Amino acid sequence: MIEFTLPKWYDLHAHFRQGGVLEPYIKAHLDMGCAGALAMPNTKPPTAVVFEDDENNGKYWSIERYMRDLRAAGADKFKELIVPLYLTIDTSPDMIIKGAGSGLLKACKSYPPHGTTGAEYGVPTTKFMDNGVFEAMEQAGIVLCVHGEEHGLSPDHYFDYGQNAETIFYDNYMPIVRDKFPNLKIVCEHVTTKKAVDFVLGAGPNTAATITPQHLIYTIGDLLQGLKYHLFCLPLLKYSEDRQALRKAVTDPNNTQFFAGTDSAPHTTKATDCGCAAGCFTGGIAPQLYAQGFELAGVDLSSQYGQDIFRKFLCENGASFYGFNLLDDSFTLRKEDMPVKVLETSEGNVVPLPLGLKNYTLPWSIKL
Ligand code: NCD
Ligand code: ZN
């Protein structure tokens, strides 16, 4: 039986939501050996100011408040917790400098306007190139987390063979941001295309990327065959050539730039008559899914060599990019079937991705 032990890891892109559901969502992360997270700020209202005093009568939430709620709901057990600041039309260089000085602000998140769940307050990236925000972030050492998709495209440009919202974004904007702010630390979030992977590889050590389990395992064909809406997340799954580029990047023994960020995005109501909420829920099972993805990519996880490659991606590269300590606490992955269960919350049940695909067991199990 294959079994190996890893240091506890950090999920560098997760959605924990708000209110009563925080507790079960955070517990699911703790249960999968996660010792810290970047908790995404696409709350309602968006977490778009640093200090509670600046919430502007509820227009925005503050990092201060959201961190307190997260900790009260179990995130106090995390060794590291970052809530990136949601970049809006109201974000100013002064907010960045003061936030960084307080220690509460470590990262900012750029959303494409209306481009995904909770992205209504997003602002085109170009705005922050010109208004001093990226410059202040570069100076203060604040990480830029980018949801890299062009917004407002017509359907034939949004997803077509040869180009899509992500490739257009990486063609048109990222090289300019990279050149103009060479010392800005950038994480290209949940990359899905060869185009984005190639950008990251060519952009030097201040540039990194997160990759989700679903984008390592599946292609758009998996979503379309039978219209399996539990695979509907943004950015969308792409073609096998793209998945191959992702797999090659994460399985390179010299990989330093690509790391785990699950984008676990729970929705108690996934599909309705009016459409489908974007987001795959992988809380509780992400290391198991990543292990599955690495095996599909040809990594032999029974070998020390394969386990070292996996550990870099899951535990080391992201910690190093964000300046977190590698942990002595550990957990164990074992090649043994494990049942997948629905997560019950006060707002209803959440279906983890494999169950939504009618996979009732996972090939890997976890032991803390
Ligand atoms: C995320 C969500 O549900 O909050 N959805 C998703 O498809 N990934 C938002 C996001 O990160 O894009
Ligand atoms: Zn996300």
Short mmCIF file of C-alpha atoms in Angstrom, two decimals, residues 176-334:
data_model
loop_
_atom_site.label_atom_id
_atom_site.label_comp_id
_atom_site.label_asym_id
_atom_site.label_seq_id
_atom_site.Cartn_x
_atom_site.Cartn_y
_atom_site.Cartn_z
CA ILE A 176 2.50 45.03 -19.35
CA VAL A 177 1.89 44.73 -15.59
CA ARG A 178 4.98 42.52 -15.26
CA ASP A 179 7.19 44.97 -17.18
CA LYS A 180 5.90 48.10 -15.50
CA PHE A 181 6.19 46.77 -11.92
CA PRO A 182 9.11 44.33 -11.96
CA ASN A 183 9.28 44.00 -8.17
CA LEU A 184 5.55 43.47 -7.66
CA LYS A 185 4.90 39.92 -6.47
CA ILE A 186 2.15 38.46 -8.64
CA VAL A 187 0.13 35.27 -8.25
CA CYS A 188 -1.76 34.29 -11.39
CA GLU A 189 -4.71 32.58 -9.77
CA HIS A 190 -6.18 29.29 -10.94
CA VAL A 191 -4.46 29.27 -14.34
CA THR A 192 -6.13 27.04 -16.89
CA THR A 193 -4.36 27.63 -20.22
CA LYS A 194 -1.00 26.93 -21.81
CA LYS A 195 -0.88 30.66 -22.54
CA ALA A 196 -0.98 31.55 -18.82
CA VAL A 197 1.47 28.79 -17.87
CA ASP A 198 3.94 30.03 -20.49
CA PHE A 199 3.58 33.58 -19.21
CA VAL A 200 4.38 32.50 -15.65
CA LEU A 201 7.36 30.40 -16.73
CA GLY A 202 8.81 33.31 -18.66
CA ALA A 203 8.08 35.97 -16.06
CA GLY A 204 10.74 35.26 -13.42
CA PRO A 205 10.67 34.43 -9.71
CA ASN A 206 8.36 37.31 -8.65
CA THR A 207 5.58 35.58 -10.59
CA ALA A 208 3.80 32.45 -9.44
CA ALA A 209 0.52 30.66 -10.09
CA THR A 210 -2.03 28.54 -8.29
CA ILE A 211 -3.64 25.53 -9.94
CA THR A 212 -6.86 23.83 -8.83
CA PRO A 213 -7.41 20.06 -8.63
CA GLN A 214 -10.20 20.16 -11.21
CA HIS A 215 -8.03 21.85 -13.84
CA LEU A 216 -5.35 19.17 -13.38
CA ILE A 217 -7.81 16.29 -13.66
CA TYR A 218 -10.46 17.33 -16.18
CA THR A 219 -10.96 19.06 -19.52
CA ILE A 220 -13.94 20.93 -20.92
CA GLY A 221 -15.09 17.63 -22.46
CA ASP A 222 -15.75 16.26 -18.97
CA LEU A 223 -18.10 19.15 -18.28
CA LEU A 224 -19.84 18.99 -21.65
CA GLN A 225 -20.37 15.24 -21.85
CA GLY A 226 -23.64 14.96 -19.95
CA LEU A 227 -23.47 18.63 -18.96
CA LYS A 228 -21.99 17.88 -15.55
CA TYR A 229 -22.61 21.22 -13.97
CA HIS A 230 -20.69 20.45 -10.79
CA LEU A 231 -17.61 20.99 -12.97
CA PHE A 232 -18.75 24.51 -13.81
CA CYS A 233 -16.21 26.86 -12.29
CA LEU A 234 -14.44 29.97 -13.51
CA PRO A 235 -12.14 30.06 -15.30
CA LEU A 236 -13.76 27.24 -17.26
CA LEU A 237 -12.01 23.94 -17.84
CA LYS A 238 -10.07 24.01 -21.10
CA TYR A 239 -8.60 21.68 -23.72
CA SER A 240 -6.26 18.71 -23.26
CA GLU A 241 -3.31 20.73 -24.61
CA ASP A 242 -3.90 23.26 -21.82
CA ARG A 243 -4.26 20.57 -19.18
CA GLN A 244 -1.03 19.05 -20.47
CA ALA A 245 0.78 22.37 -19.96
CA LEU A 246 -0.56 22.56 -16.39
CA ARG A 247 0.48 18.98 -15.69
CA LYS A 248 3.94 19.56 -17.12
CA ALA A 249 4.41 22.69 -14.98
CA VAL A 250 3.44 21.04 -11.69
CA THR A 251 5.33 17.81 -12.31
CA ASP A 252 8.61 19.48 -13.30
CA PRO A 253 11.12 18.45 -10.61
CA ASN A 254 12.47 22.03 -10.66
CA ASN A 255 9.05 23.64 -10.21
CA THR A 256 9.22 26.64 -7.88
CA GLN A 257 6.44 28.82 -9.32
CA PHE A 258 3.32 26.65 -9.28
CA PHE A 259 1.50 25.74 -6.08
CA ALA A 260 -1.77 24.60 -4.56
CA GLY A 261 -4.72 26.95 -4.41
CA THR A 262 -7.87 24.87 -4.54
CA ASP A 263 -10.37 27.59 -5.35
CA SER A 264 -12.74 25.46 -3.29
CA ALA A 265 -15.95 27.43 -3.80
CA PRO A 266 -18.97 25.97 -2.00
CA HIS A 267 -22.48 26.73 -3.25
CA THR A 268 -25.48 25.30 -1.41
CA THR A 269 -27.53 25.93 -4.55
CA LYS A 270 -25.50 25.05 -7.60
CA ALA A 271 -27.91 24.90 -10.55
CA THR A 272 -31.28 26.63 -10.87
CA ASP A 273 -33.70 27.37 -13.70
CA CYS A 274 -31.82 30.64 -14.22
CA GLY A 275 -28.35 29.18 -14.59
CA CYS A 276 -25.53 27.69 -12.61
CA ALA A 277 -23.32 29.11 -9.86
CA ALA A 278 -19.62 28.93 -10.75
CA GLY A 279 -17.43 27.06 -8.30
CA CYS A 280 -16.36 23.52 -7.38
CA PHE A 281 -16.37 22.47 -3.73
CA THR A 282 -13.22 20.51 -2.86
CA GLY A 283 -12.96 21.23 0.88
CA GLY A 284 -12.00 18.11 2.85
CA ILE A 285 -10.62 16.27 -0.17
CA ALA A 286 -8.17 18.52 -2.02
CA PRO A 287 -4.85 16.71 -1.24
CA GLN A 288 -6.52 13.46 -2.32
CA LEU A 289 -7.68 15.07 -5.58
CA TYR A 290 -4.27 16.63 -6.20
CA ALA A 291 -2.67 13.20 -5.65
CA GLN A 292 -5.11 11.77 -8.20
CA GLY A 293 -4.18 14.57 -10.63
CA PHE A 294 -0.44 13.97 -10.20
CA GLU A 295 -0.89 10.26 -10.86
CA LEU A 296 -2.90 11.04 -14.00
CA ALA A 297 -0.01 13.29 -15.01
CA GLY A 298 2.33 10.32 -14.76
CA VAL A 299 3.94 10.90 -11.36
CA ASP A 300 4.74 7.73 -9.41
CA LEU A 301 3.68 8.63 -5.88
CA SER A 302 5.13 5.40 -4.52
CA SER A 303 8.62 6.76 -5.25
CA GLN A 304 10.55 9.29 -3.17
CA TYR A 305 11.18 11.22 -6.40
CA GLY A 306 7.44 11.50 -7.11
CA GLN A 307 6.60 12.38 -3.51
CA ASP A 308 9.22 15.17 -3.54
CA ILE A 309 7.63 16.70 -6.65
CA PHE A 310 4.18 16.51 -5.05
CA ARG A 311 5.42 18.05 -1.78
CA LYS A 312 6.92 21.04 -3.62
CA PHE A 313 3.56 21.79 -5.21
CA LEU A 314 1.31 21.15 -2.22
CA CYS A 315 3.44 22.25 0.73
CA GLU A 316 6.61 24.13 -0.19
CA ASN A 317 6.40 26.50 -3.14
CA GLY A 318 3.40 28.48 -1.96
CA ALA A 319 4.70 28.75 1.60
CA SER A 320 7.99 30.03 0.28
CA PHE A 321 6.33 32.59 -2.05
CA TYR A 322 4.20 34.01 0.78
CA GLY A 323 6.98 33.75 3.38
CA PHE A 324 5.21 31.15 5.56
CA ASN A 325 7.11 28.59 7.63
CA LEU A 326 7.21 24.98 6.56
CA LEU A 327 5.44 23.09 9.30
CA ASP A 328 6.53 20.26 11.57
CA ASP A 329 2.91 19.10 11.88
CA SER A 330 2.15 16.49 9.31
CA PHE A 331 -0.57 14.39 7.70
CA THR A 332 -0.53 11.18 5.73
CA LEU A 333 -1.92 10.26 2.33
CA ARG A 334 -2.71 6.62 1.70
#
